[in-house]
Amino acid sequence: MKRCNKFLLVAALLSSVGSMLAQDFNSAYFIDDYKYRHDLNPAFGNGQDYVSLPVIGSLSVKMQGNFGIDGIIFKNPNPTGKKTVTFLHPDISWAQVKEKLADNNQLSTNLDVAIISAGFKGFGGYNTIEINSRTSAGLRLPIDLFEFAKNTGNKRYNISDLGFRAQSYVELALGHSRQINEDLRVGAKVKVLVGLARANIEMDHVVADLTDQNQWVITGQAKANFNVKGLTFKEASKRYKDKSRGYYKYVKEVKVDNTGPNGFGLGLDLGATYKMDHLGVEGLTLSAALTDLGFISWRNSVQASNHGENFIFNGFHDISVNEDRDPHTADYQADTYSDQIADFANLQNDGDQGSERTMLAATARLGAEYVLPVYSPVSFGLLLQHRFDGDYSWTEGRLSANYKPLKWVDGGVNVALNSFTASAGWVVNVHPSGFNFFIGMDHILGTTTKEFIPLSSNASLNMGMNIAF
């Protein structure tokens, strides 16, 4: 039996700050022979057939948001103390913390791997076969939570819209695109999905009131749903504020035993491109796509909630973020934060709620590419994108300049503005006969810690190698 030593909410929160969006290498949208362009718009084909190399055929790692680790970990202004402290440390002022945060702090992370992928001409068009692993996570932290954790002196804090979500699944995708006439090309992709795990945690309308005994009374709504095969809760006991009511049980940890596939679903991608030459606009091509339309039906949904009852919380407390000579320090730190946030959530076991169906996060893209009539190796592109994902939705506009100096080399640079930040990206795609290699970023990596963790929450890396023929 495998035991999860950290409460899942906290483990995900901490790992997110250290580390959701499916092979969204938007910098390569207008790169003609980028082999995985059909993932962005299924109407796109390739000039070459290809077969991916296992695992390294395409690797996509992406993180974006409006806050980062520089809002949580600070250099200690006290030269005699620890070099690095958390925002909870008394030597760090609330003004310093607030400067690094937004009113609604969001973070999304992705890891997508093409396990097997192939594209080939045939059946009157271009065809693709893929098996992909897709893992994503999203986190929402209102600034009121940080202010409460820092305890700026108020006797009441209102905390709303706190949430975490993670999902992992494998997809088998079959795609086909074809030329309808000289100007119009269309494509579609059908996906069979195998759900591996999903977690969704929401806390809303949470109010923290300070009592005369310097204790916090917490009220509000909290609910956690886990779609994980073999997951059960480990519970502990806590006494009610009204001692005459005795004790109640709350979720302290989760345990997972014999995990495996836990759901199945279907997905659909649709796309089209249209050349405007015959309408008098030479060199202009418009495109549109709607991807990840679909759902996953999970076999079970293990739930925990706080039942809307008041409870006592002792507050958040700072711990060191430095690893000293004690080899257990890092585990101790994670467990300490885990205990604090598990106490704050105060979830109680509701048991298995039966099957549950969840929708995929669909993405809409609109593109316009203009090839210079006087020098066709150069083109300019505008890509607009919106992710339909409830509280985790976002929008982006990206302007790119692309250059193809040789038949087998192309690339480009671009700038983007999205719901979180402004950024710049680049891509290089090498595709002679025999192999293909590409590398690029939608978000250029900025300042990092010594462990190469971005101080901001925006970074990406896309790379892969394939056999081309």
Short mmCIF file of N, CA, C and O in Angstrom, two decimals, residues 122-127 176-179:
data_model
loop_
_atom_site.label_atom_id
_atom_site.label_comp_id
_atom_site.label_asym_id
_atom_site.label_seq_id
_atom_site.Cartn_x
_atom_site.Cartn_y
_atom_site.Cartn_z
N GLY A 122 -2.30 10.36 -47.02
CA GLY A 122 -3.10 9.23 -47.46
C GLY A 122 -4.57 9.51 -47.29
O GLY A 122 -4.97 10.45 -46.59
N PHE A 123 -5.39 8.69 -47.94
CA PHE A 123 -6.85 8.83 -47.85
C PHE A 123 -7.31 10.22 -48.29
O PHE A 123 -8.27 10.77 -47.75
N GLY A 124 -6.58 10.80 -49.23
CA GLY A 124 -6.97 12.10 -49.76
C GLY A 124 -6.60 13.29 -48.90
O GLY A 124 -7.08 14.39 -49.15
N GLY A 125 -5.74 13.07 -47.91
CA GLY A 125 -5.36 14.18 -47.04
C GLY A 125 -4.17 13.83 -46.18
O GLY A 125 -3.30 13.03 -46.59
N TYR A 126 -4.11 14.40 -44.97
CA TYR A 126 -3.03 14.14 -44.03
C TYR A 126 -3.63 13.54 -42.76
O TYR A 126 -4.65 14.03 -42.26
N ASN A 127 -2.99 12.49 -42.25
CA ASN A 127 -3.54 11.73 -41.14
C ASN A 127 -2.56 11.70 -39.97
O ASN A 127 -1.35 11.68 -40.16
N HIS A 176 -7.56 13.69 -39.16
CA HIS A 176 -7.54 13.73 -40.63
C HIS A 176 -7.83 15.15 -41.10
O HIS A 176 -8.75 15.80 -40.59
N SER A 177 -7.05 15.64 -42.05
CA SER A 177 -7.31 16.93 -42.67
C SER A 177 -7.20 16.80 -44.18
O SER A 177 -6.45 15.95 -44.68
N ARG A 178 -7.94 17.63 -44.89
CA ARG A 178 -7.90 17.57 -46.35
C ARG A 178 -8.25 18.90 -46.96
O ARG A 178 -8.92 19.74 -46.34
N GLN A 179 -7.80 19.06 -48.21
CA GLN A 179 -8.06 20.27 -48.98
C GLN A 179 -9.43 20.13 -49.63
O GLN A 179 -9.67 19.20 -50.40
#
